[in-house]
Amino acid sequence: MAKKILIVDDALFMRMMIKNILTKNGYEVVAEAENGLKAIEKYQQTNPDLVIMDITMPELNGIEAVRRIKKINKDAKIIMCSAMGQRSMVFESLQAGARDFILKPFQAERVLDAVKKATYS
Amino acid sequence: MTLDYDMEAYKDVQYIVFRLDDEYFGASVKHVESIERFSPITRVPTDKESTIGVINLRGEVIPVVDPKKMLGILDSQSKQNSKSRIIITDISGNKVGILADSAVEVCEIDKKMIQENIKMLKGKNKDFFKGVAQIKDRYVMIIDFEQLLWSES
Amino acid sequence: MDNSNYLSLFLEESKENLENISRNLLLLEKDSQDASIIDDIFRSAHTLKGMASTMGFNAMASLTHSMENVLDEVRKNKLFLSPAIIDLLLQCYDFLDLCLQDVELTGSEGERDASELKQGLLSFISDTQAEPVQEKEDKKGQAKAKDKQEEAQIVEHISDVDLDVYQKDIISESGQQGFNTFNIKIQLVSDCLLKSARAYIVFRELETLGEIVASNPSAEDIEEEQFGNTFSVILVTTSDVEAVKHVLDLVTELESVEITQISTETEKPVVNDIEVGKHQKASPQKKTTTSSKLGKSIRVDIDRLDSLMNLVSELIIVKNRIQSENSYEQDKNLLESVEYLGRVTTDLHETVMKVRMVPVEIVFNRFPRIIRDLAKETHKSVELITEGSNTEVDRSIIDELSEPLIHLIRNSIDHGLETKEERIKNGKPETGYIYLRAYHEGNNVVIEVEDDGQGLDIDKIREKIVKLDLASEETIKETDDNQVMSFIFEPGFTTSDAVTNISGRGVGLDVVKTKIEALGGIVDISTGKSKGTKFTIRLPLTLSIIKALLVKVSDEKYALPLGSIAEILEVESEQINKLKEQELIQYRGQLIPVIRLKKLLKTPEDNIREPDRLIMVIVKKGERHFGLVIDDLVGQQEIVIKSLGEYLADIQIVSGATILGDGSIALILDINHVA
């Protein structure tokens, strides 16, 4: 069965790009969210196999969202999505429990590799 | 399969529409950093007719130009008033302000909506004119700030 | 993805290493037996290789790799270090230097082909061993990382993880208790960004299996991103190889993983199937020449210093703003506080400035090599004598200094110094000397390039000026030698039928002048026939904050750098004489040109009738003086120089702008171009 993925990014453009890459490769994007709060809501509704999470977002940033999702489900798998130059935030989110990170601009193969490895079970 | 995406593609369809006298112009927001209200302009000694001077933008000194002189289509000289705006462009880190009589809106213009190859403006209005687009009931001349400011003429 | 974030760091460190190579190669020319020097070069080449390959600069990486191979042979006494090898290594240096210049300008190393150099290097060692030719392949196959993992026993020979007694204890103890100990060597993909975060994930995943007792480099270094593309850890765990492998398989951006079990029977950990870093053993780190530099210092990104400087600038602007409020003078407490604030900001500015200072040595170190080559080329015997190479200059100036100095040195060797025969004929020693001096003078740093060659023939220059129509015969006769000399900085001063014995002397000097002036400095020349020539460059110590005199021209405010002001005078308008179109005034026994700023700056018309008494600021440009007529004096203050930006770069009489206390802008006049 196709793995279910939740995409969180405040830019529609980025969500579109990631969604494109994933659906083309047999993943199911079950939901999208444009900020951290929405992400938590959608996470509870859809219980996805994986979350791809932007770091800088309005309302609630990605790092905090990771912490809260991890509280809901400590095995939640989350890949951070970061622009370059956010070194400390990447560290923070890894400490908060994110599994992996990818840097913008993406290479599709990196995204797929990370998704594949994170959803391996 | 390697796909490099970037945000620039998205910004490409966003245009700022501004007014010079009674005509409307549009330019891609990818080169626009901000739009500023009135600010005192300090004259600089230069022979470039289009250069009005420099402004203090939050501690940065930025040149301001009068696009009317560059477009060569209007005789009048731009004067600042309460409606006028300075469009701050940033091209490869170099900032230049463009004085407009007013800023109208920021809207999406699909590339397909821009009619190219229209000789709207007489003579030598070379590379910075990208075409004309109709938005609502008005015609907007699309110009390229980078070409306008930085191409040697 | 790109590595541009690391580019500046890469450039800086690569340059250091490259200079180190060059300096040491020249030392080797004198003493080819000193093993520690060879070690030092080897280390620099190795570091360069690591950095270049990290950045994906393959030509540089592969060339340094070949250099390393040759140096290694030399080090092991398998190869005699002949002058030919040194020459070839110097050529490699040139190649790498060019690559770096390209990287600096374009971000890529350019399309140079190093194969000839590599062949040359290879030919020296072909007797002893064959060059491994696999490096190219290593770069390509990232996509096929999977099949590469097995055969990834690559050129990179990392030493085993260094263990202290305590760690050895843990390992042997755990062995007795049935734990496994693995040495795990991880190589990240070559374009991996945020390597430290990647390593963090590796550590975290491995720690789900057991304990990491040691790593190479240390965990701190890894966290600080102080490592190439590989690192090793020692893991003590109850799990087996497969489990470790599986965990790491699920981490992204790993190029290869090498797991070896460390047997714990012997006291010293012995690695089963990989060779212990033999180079390390062969040369236990002897006297490291570089270690002397490691005082108590830290490496700071120049951008951070720039932003610190900007903050200081903001502070000074705020201080100026408070002072421009008239009311503050009435309140004694406030007055005192503001004065104190003034002193603190000045001190702060000076301190930050000092931090940004680097010794000119960095530039001077390039020259022995250049001089050696030029001397060879021109068959002249040249000795360089440098003085004051520890004189410090602002970092932003240093980078721009190299080019003009090289120009002047070339000039001196090419045209200044005579041939050996000529020198002997003229009763001079066969060897010509070039002096390179640096010292501080007031708010300036002075750099001199002097040779003891034939000098310039001032009469010939006078002839030439007239011939080129740069001045009339009468004027030039009256002009003093120094001013005549300054004509050689005019663009194209010597063109076609150059005066024979100063042939070519002026070519390119205008470039030097332009460059130095762009830095806010000036260049002067003094010479005597057969006495040699001396170029003197004066540069401001720092670029961003200066003391200035604020003046009014019509209603506009301008700033004049205090450093170039000699005096402020009040003159009667009838004291000004007119010679043709040029106004002149008598100043200390000399007639100096008068410049009306109102006219020069084309200020808008005003109806103010010219007063009988004029305010005149006497400025100096090198040895010459000019009188600038202004309308009013505003005052003296420290100002922060802001650039006008690229768009207005063609306005020469203005060198920048500053923001005054009230938020308005005053333009800073560039005296060199005003006068």
mmCIF file of N, CA, C and O in Angstrom, chain A residues 82 84-87 90-91 93-95 97-107 109-110 113-118 120, chain C residues 1-2 4-5 142-143 189 191-194 196-198 200-201 204-205 222-225 246-253:
data_model
loop_
_atom_site.group_PDB
_atom_site.id
_atom_site.type_symbol
_atom_site.label_atom_id
_atom_site.label_comp_id
_atom_site.label_asym_id
_atom_site.label_seq_id
_atom_site.Cartn_x
_atom_site.Cartn_y
_atom_site.Cartn_z
ATOM 1 N N SER A 82 14.567 22.610 4.867
ATOM 2 C CA SER A 82 15.135 23.863 5.341
ATOM 3 C C SER A 82 15.860 24.577 4.220
ATOM 4 O O SER A 82 16.365 23.954 3.296
ATOM 5 N N MET A 84 19.065 26.976 3.085
ATOM 6 C CA MET A 84 20.427 26.979 3.563
ATOM 7 C C MET A 84 20.610 28.093 4.586
ATOM 8 O O MET A 84 19.877 29.057 4.604
ATOM 9 N N GLY A 85 21.611 27.913 5.433
ATOM 10 C CA GLY A 85 21.881 28.949 6.416
ATOM 11 C C GLY A 85 20.976 28.859 7.633
ATOM 12 O O GLY A 85 20.851 29.793 8.390
ATOM 13 N N GLN A 86 20.330 27.731 7.813
ATOM 14 C CA GLN A 86 19.495 27.575 9.012
ATOM 15 C C GLN A 86 20.066 26.479 9.898
ATOM 16 O O GLN A 86 19.326 25.698 10.492
ATOM 17 N N ARG A 87 21.374 26.450 9.930
ATOM 18 C CA ARG A 87 22.088 25.387 10.609
ATOM 19 C C ARG A 87 21.549 25.105 12.013
ATOM 20 O O ARG A 87 21.213 23.979 12.353
ATOM 21 N N VAL A 90 18.188 23.543 12.034
ATOM 22 C CA VAL A 90 18.203 22.144 11.633
ATOM 23 C C VAL A 90 18.574 21.282 12.838
ATOM 24 O O VAL A 90 17.924 20.278 13.138
ATOM 25 N N PHE A 91 19.609 21.724 13.570
ATOM 26 C CA PHE A 91 20.018 20.984 14.761
ATOM 27 C C PHE A 91 18.880 20.884 15.770
ATOM 28 O O PHE A 91 18.607 19.835 16.324
ATOM 29 N N SER A 93 15.740 21.031 15.297
ATOM 30 C CA SER A 93 14.648 20.138 14.917
ATOM 31 C C SER A 93 15.072 18.673 14.994
ATOM 32 O O SER A 93 14.268 17.794 15.304
ATOM 33 N N LEU A 94 16.368 18.413 14.715
ATOM 34 C CA LEU A 94 16.833 17.034 14.853
ATOM 35 C C LEU A 94 16.752 16.609 16.314
ATOM 36 O O LEU A 94 16.357 15.490 16.644
ATOM 37 N N GLN A 95 17.117 17.563 17.198
ATOM 38 C CA GLN A 95 17.036 17.249 18.625
ATOM 39 C C GLN A 95 15.588 17.069 19.066
ATOM 40 O O GLN A 95 15.297 16.283 19.948
ATOM 41 N N GLY A 97 13.470 15.653 17.428
ATOM 42 C CA GLY A 97 13.008 14.334 17.025
ATOM 43 C C GLY A 97 12.800 14.133 15.534
ATOM 44 O O GLY A 97 12.348 13.084 15.107
ATOM 45 N N ALA A 98 13.149 15.153 14.728
ATOM 46 C CA ALA A 98 13.047 14.949 13.284
ATOM 47 C C ALA A 98 14.070 13.898 12.873
ATOM 48 O O ALA A 98 15.152 13.813 13.442
ATOM 49 N N ARG A 99 13.702 13.100 11.871
ATOM 50 C CA ARG A 99 14.556 11.997 11.476
ATOM 51 C C ARG A 99 15.670 12.431 10.553
ATOM 52 O O ARG A 99 16.796 11.952 10.617
ATOM 53 N N ASP A 100 15.333 13.330 9.667
ATOM 54 C CA ASP A 100 16.259 13.653 8.592
ATOM 55 C C ASP A 100 15.967 15.073 8.164
ATOM 56 O O ASP A 100 15.004 15.693 8.635
ATOM 57 N N PHE A 101 16.812 15.594 7.280
ATOM 58 C CA PHE A 101 16.516 16.921 6.754
ATOM 59 C C PHE A 101 16.917 16.991 5.289
ATOM 60 O O PHE A 101 17.803 16.264 4.846
ATOM 61 N N ILE A 102 16.230 17.827 4.558
ATOM 62 C CA ILE A 102 16.631 18.085 3.172
ATOM 63 C C ILE A 102 16.723 19.600 3.011
ATOM 64 O O ILE A 102 16.035 20.346 3.687
ATOM 65 N N LEU A 103 17.631 20.005 2.129
ATOM 66 C CA LEU A 103 17.854 21.440 1.977
ATOM 67 C C LEU A 103 17.281 21.938 0.660
ATOM 68 O O LEU A 103 17.387 21.285 -0.365
ATOM 69 N N LYS A 104 16.676 23.108 0.728
ATOM 70 C CA LYS A 104 16.174 23.748 -0.485
ATOM 71 C C LYS A 104 17.330 24.464 -1.169
ATOM 72 O O LYS A 104 18.165 25.009 -0.481
ATOM 73 N N PRO A 105 17.373 24.605 -2.486
ATOM 74 C CA PRO A 105 16.423 23.981 -3.411
ATOM 75 C C PRO A 105 16.652 22.479 -3.493
ATOM 76 O O PRO A 105 17.775 22.025 -3.374
ATOM 77 N N PHE A 106 15.596 21.745 -3.695
ATOM 78 C CA PHE A 106 15.709 20.285 -3.639
ATOM 79 C C PHE A 106 16.225 19.690 -4.920
ATOM 80 O O PHE A 106 16.018 20.204 -5.994
ATOM 81 N N GLN A 107 16.826 18.535 -4.731
ATOM 82 C CA GLN A 107 16.985 17.644 -5.866
ATOM 83 C C GLN A 107 15.994 16.533 -5.615
ATOM 84 O O GLN A 107 15.925 15.986 -4.515
ATOM 85 N N GLU A 109 15.879 13.520 -6.355
ATOM 86 C CA GLU A 109 16.386 12.216 -5.900
ATOM 87 C C GLU A 109 16.712 12.219 -4.406
ATOM 88 O O GLU A 109 16.542 11.214 -3.724
ATOM 89 N N ARG A 110 17.152 13.394 -3.916
ATOM 90 C CA ARG A 110 17.420 13.488 -2.485
ATOM 91 C C ARG A 110 16.117 13.365 -1.686
ATOM 92 O O ARG A 110 16.058 12.715 -0.652
ATOM 93 N N ASP A 113 15.057 9.744 -1.779
ATOM 94 C CA ASP A 113 15.918 8.902 -0.969
ATOM 95 C C ASP A 113 15.552 9.048 0.514
ATOM 96 O O ASP A 113 15.407 8.066 1.243
ATOM 97 N N ALA A 114 15.377 10.305 0.917
ATOM 98 C CA ALA A 114 15.044 10.550 2.317
ATOM 99 C C ALA A 114 13.689 9.950 2.671
ATOM 100 O O ALA A 114 13.522 9.322 3.728
ATOM 101 N N VAL A 115 12.714 10.108 1.789
ATOM 102 C CA VAL A 115 11.377 9.595 2.053
ATOM 103 C C VAL A 115 11.403 8.064 2.129
ATOM 104 O O VAL A 115 10.826 7.452 3.027
ATOM 105 N N LYS A 116 12.129 7.487 1.187
ATOM 106 C CA LYS A 116 12.208 6.027 1.149
ATOM 107 C C LYS A 116 12.812 5.482 2.442
ATOM 108 O O LYS A 116 12.290 4.557 3.059
ATOM 109 N N LYS A 117 13.906 6.098 2.852
ATOM 110 C CA LYS A 117 14.593 5.594 4.037
ATOM 111 C C LYS A 117 13.799 5.846 5.315
ATOM 112 O O LYS A 117 13.834 5.045 6.238
ATOM 113 N N ALA A 118 13.098 6.966 5.335
ATOM 114 C CA ALA A 118 12.346 7.277 6.550
ATOM 115 C C ALA A 118 11.124 6.378 6.698
ATOM 116 O O ALA A 118 10.690 6.083 7.811
ATOM 117 N N TYR A 120 10.918 3.315 5.616
ATOM 118 C CA TYR A 120 11.295 1.901 5.596
ATOM 119 C C TYR A 120 10.870 1.240 6.910
ATOM 120 O O TYR A 120 11.090 1.758 7.983
ATOM 121 N N MET C 1 22.300 21.961 -5.920
ATOM 122 C CA MET C 1 22.714 22.565 -4.649
ATOM 123 C C MET C 1 24.071 23.241 -4.824
ATOM 124 O O MET C 1 24.844 22.881 -5.680
ATOM 125 N N ASP C 2 24.362 24.200 -4.032
ATOM 126 C CA ASP C 2 25.685 24.771 -4.195
ATOM 127 C C ASP C 2 26.355 24.991 -2.849
ATOM 128 O O ASP C 2 25.740 24.969 -1.790
ATOM 129 N N SER C 4 28.082 27.629 -2.010
ATOM 130 C CA SER C 4 28.539 29.005 -1.976
ATOM 131 C C SER C 4 28.740 29.530 -0.554
ATOM 132 O O SER C 4 29.551 30.405 -0.326
ATOM 133 N N ASN C 5 28.009 28.953 0.383
ATOM 134 C CA ASN C 5 28.183 29.397 1.765
ATOM 135 C C ASN C 5 29.592 29.162 2.264
ATOM 136 O O ASN C 5 30.078 29.854 3.130
ATOM 137 N N GLN C 142 27.983 9.051 -7.791
ATOM 138 C CA GLN C 142 27.148 9.254 -6.617
ATOM 139 C C GLN C 142 25.806 8.554 -6.713
ATOM 140 O O GLN C 142 25.302 8.012 -5.737
ATOM 141 N N ALA C 143 25.218 8.595 -7.898
ATOM 142 C CA ALA C 143 23.908 7.996 -8.071
ATOM 143 C C ALA C 143 23.959 6.511 -7.772
ATOM 144 O O ALA C 143 23.013 5.933 -7.252
ATOM 145 N N VAL C 189 28.461 12.060 1.070
ATOM 146 C CA VAL C 189 28.493 12.373 -0.366
ATOM 147 C C VAL C 189 29.204 13.708 -0.531
ATOM 148 O O VAL C 189 29.169 14.566 0.341
ATOM 149 N N ASP C 191 28.730 16.371 -2.162
ATOM 150 C CA ASP C 191 28.047 17.657 -2.127
ATOM 151 C C ASP C 191 27.167 17.805 -0.881
ATOM 152 O O ASP C 191 26.198 18.540 -0.885
ATOM 153 N N CYS C 192 27.528 17.068 0.145
ATOM 154 C CA CYS C 192 26.735 17.121 1.368
ATOM 155 C C CYS C 192 26.850 18.500 2.021
ATOM 156 O O CYS C 192 27.936 19.023 2.218
ATOM 157 N N LEU C 193 25.706 19.059 2.336
ATOM 158 C CA LEU C 193 25.711 20.333 3.045
ATOM 159 C C LEU C 193 25.317 20.081 4.487
ATOM 160 O O LEU C 193 24.659 19.098 4.786
ATOM 161 N N LEU C 194 25.689 20.969 5.342
ATOM 162 C CA LEU C 194 25.415 20.811 6.752
ATOM 163 C C LEU C 194 25.932 19.465 7.257
ATOM 164 O O LEU C 194 25.194 18.670 7.828
ATOM 165 N N SER C 196 27.752 18.660 9.614
ATOM 166 C CA SER C 196 27.692 18.392 11.057
ATOM 167 C C SER C 196 26.322 17.833 11.455
ATOM 168 O O SER C 196 26.231 16.942 12.290
ATOM 169 N N ALA C 197 25.278 18.358 10.810
ATOM 170 C CA ALA C 197 23.938 17.858 11.126
ATOM 171 C C ALA C 197 23.791 16.420 10.631
ATOM 172 O O ALA C 197 23.172 15.577 11.278
ATOM 173 N N ARG C 198 24.403 16.165 9.491
ATOM 174 C CA ARG C 198 24.372 14.806 8.948
ATOM 175 C C ARG C 198 25.084 13.871 9.923
ATOM 176 O O ARG C 198 24.610 12.782 10.243
ATOM 177 N N TYR C 200 25.494 14.341 13.010
ATOM 178 C CA TYR C 200 24.666 14.240 14.210
ATOM 179 C C TYR C 200 23.672 13.088 14.077
ATOM 180 O O TYR C 200 23.463 12.292 15.003
ATOM 181 N N ILE C 201 23.073 12.993 12.873
ATOM 182 C CA ILE C 201 22.109 11.907 12.650
ATOM 183 C C ILE C 201 22.801 10.544 12.767
ATOM 184 O O ILE C 201 22.289 9.615 13.393
ATOM 185 N N ARG C 204 23.409 9.827 16.335
ATOM 186 C CA ARG C 204 22.161 9.521 17.030
ATOM 187 C C ARG C 204 21.688 8.106 16.712
ATOM 188 O O ARG C 204 21.282 7.347 17.590
ATOM 189 N N GLU C 205 21.768 7.746 15.443
ATOM 190 C CA GLU C 205 21.298 6.425 15.043
ATOM 191 C C GLU C 205 22.175 5.330 15.648
ATOM 192 O O GLU C 205 21.691 4.297 16.102
ATOM 193 N N ILE C 222 33.631 17.793 14.895
ATOM 194 C CA ILE C 222 32.573 17.409 13.967
ATOM 195 C C ILE C 222 31.408 18.379 14.089
ATOM 196 O O ILE C 222 30.873 18.866 13.097
ATOM 197 N N GLU C 223 31.092 18.703 15.310
ATOM 198 C CA GLU C 223 29.984 19.618 15.515
ATOM 199 C C GLU C 223 30.269 20.995 14.911
ATOM 200 O O GLU C 223 29.394 21.651 14.383
ATOM 201 N N GLU C 224 31.558 21.370 14.971
ATOM 202 C CA GLU C 224 31.940 22.665 14.414
ATOM 203 C C GLU C 224 32.188 22.579 12.912
ATOM 204 O O GLU C 224 32.688 23.508 12.309
ATOM 205 N N GLU C 225 31.905 21.404 12.349
ATOM 206 C CA GLU C 225 32.068 21.237 10.902
ATOM 207 C C GLU C 225 33.545 21.249 10.493
ATOM 208 O O GLU C 225 33.895 21.530 9.358
ATOM 209 N N HIS C 246 22.548 -1.958 8.903
ATOM 210 C CA HIS C 246 21.157 -1.665 8.611
ATOM 211 C C HIS C 246 20.768 -0.258 9.080
ATOM 212 O O HIS C 246 20.136 0.512 8.354
ATOM 213 N N VAL C 247 21.186 0.069 10.277
ATOM 214 C CA VAL C 247 20.866 1.400 10.814
ATOM 215 C C VAL C 247 21.435 2.494 9.910
ATOM 216 O O VAL C 247 20.776 3.485 9.597
ATOM 217 N N LEU C 248 22.680 2.278 9.469
ATOM 218 C CA LEU C 248 23.325 3.311 8.664
ATOM 219 C C LEU C 248 22.760 3.353 7.243
ATOM 220 O O LEU C 248 22.787 4.391 6.596
ATOM 221 N N ASP C 249 22.265 2.207 6.779
ATOM 222 C CA ASP C 249 21.642 2.183 5.458
ATOM 223 C C ASP C 249 20.478 3.163 5.363
ATOM 224 O O ASP C 249 20.134 3.650 4.298
ATOM 225 N N LEU C 250 19.853 3.387 6.490
ATOM 226 C CA LEU C 250 18.675 4.243 6.485
ATOM 227 C C LEU C 250 18.999 5.726 6.687
ATOM 228 O O LEU C 250 18.106 6.559 6.787
ATOM 229 N N VAL C 251 20.282 6.050 6.743
ATOM 230 C CA VAL C 251 20.665 7.461 6.832
ATOM 231 C C VAL C 251 21.025 7.940 5.436
ATOM 232 O O VAL C 251 21.733 7.248 4.703
ATOM 233 N N THR C 252 20.505 9.098 5.089
ATOM 234 C CA THR C 252 20.719 9.585 3.724
ATOM 235 C C THR C 252 22.037 10.334 3.596
ATOM 236 O O THR C 252 22.646 10.735 4.582
ATOM 237 N N GLU C 253 22.442 10.493 2.359
ATOM 238 C CA GLU C 253 23.639 11.256 1.987
ATOM 239 C C GLU C 253 24.952 10.665 2.499
ATOM 240 O O GLU C 253 25.907 11.390 2.736
#
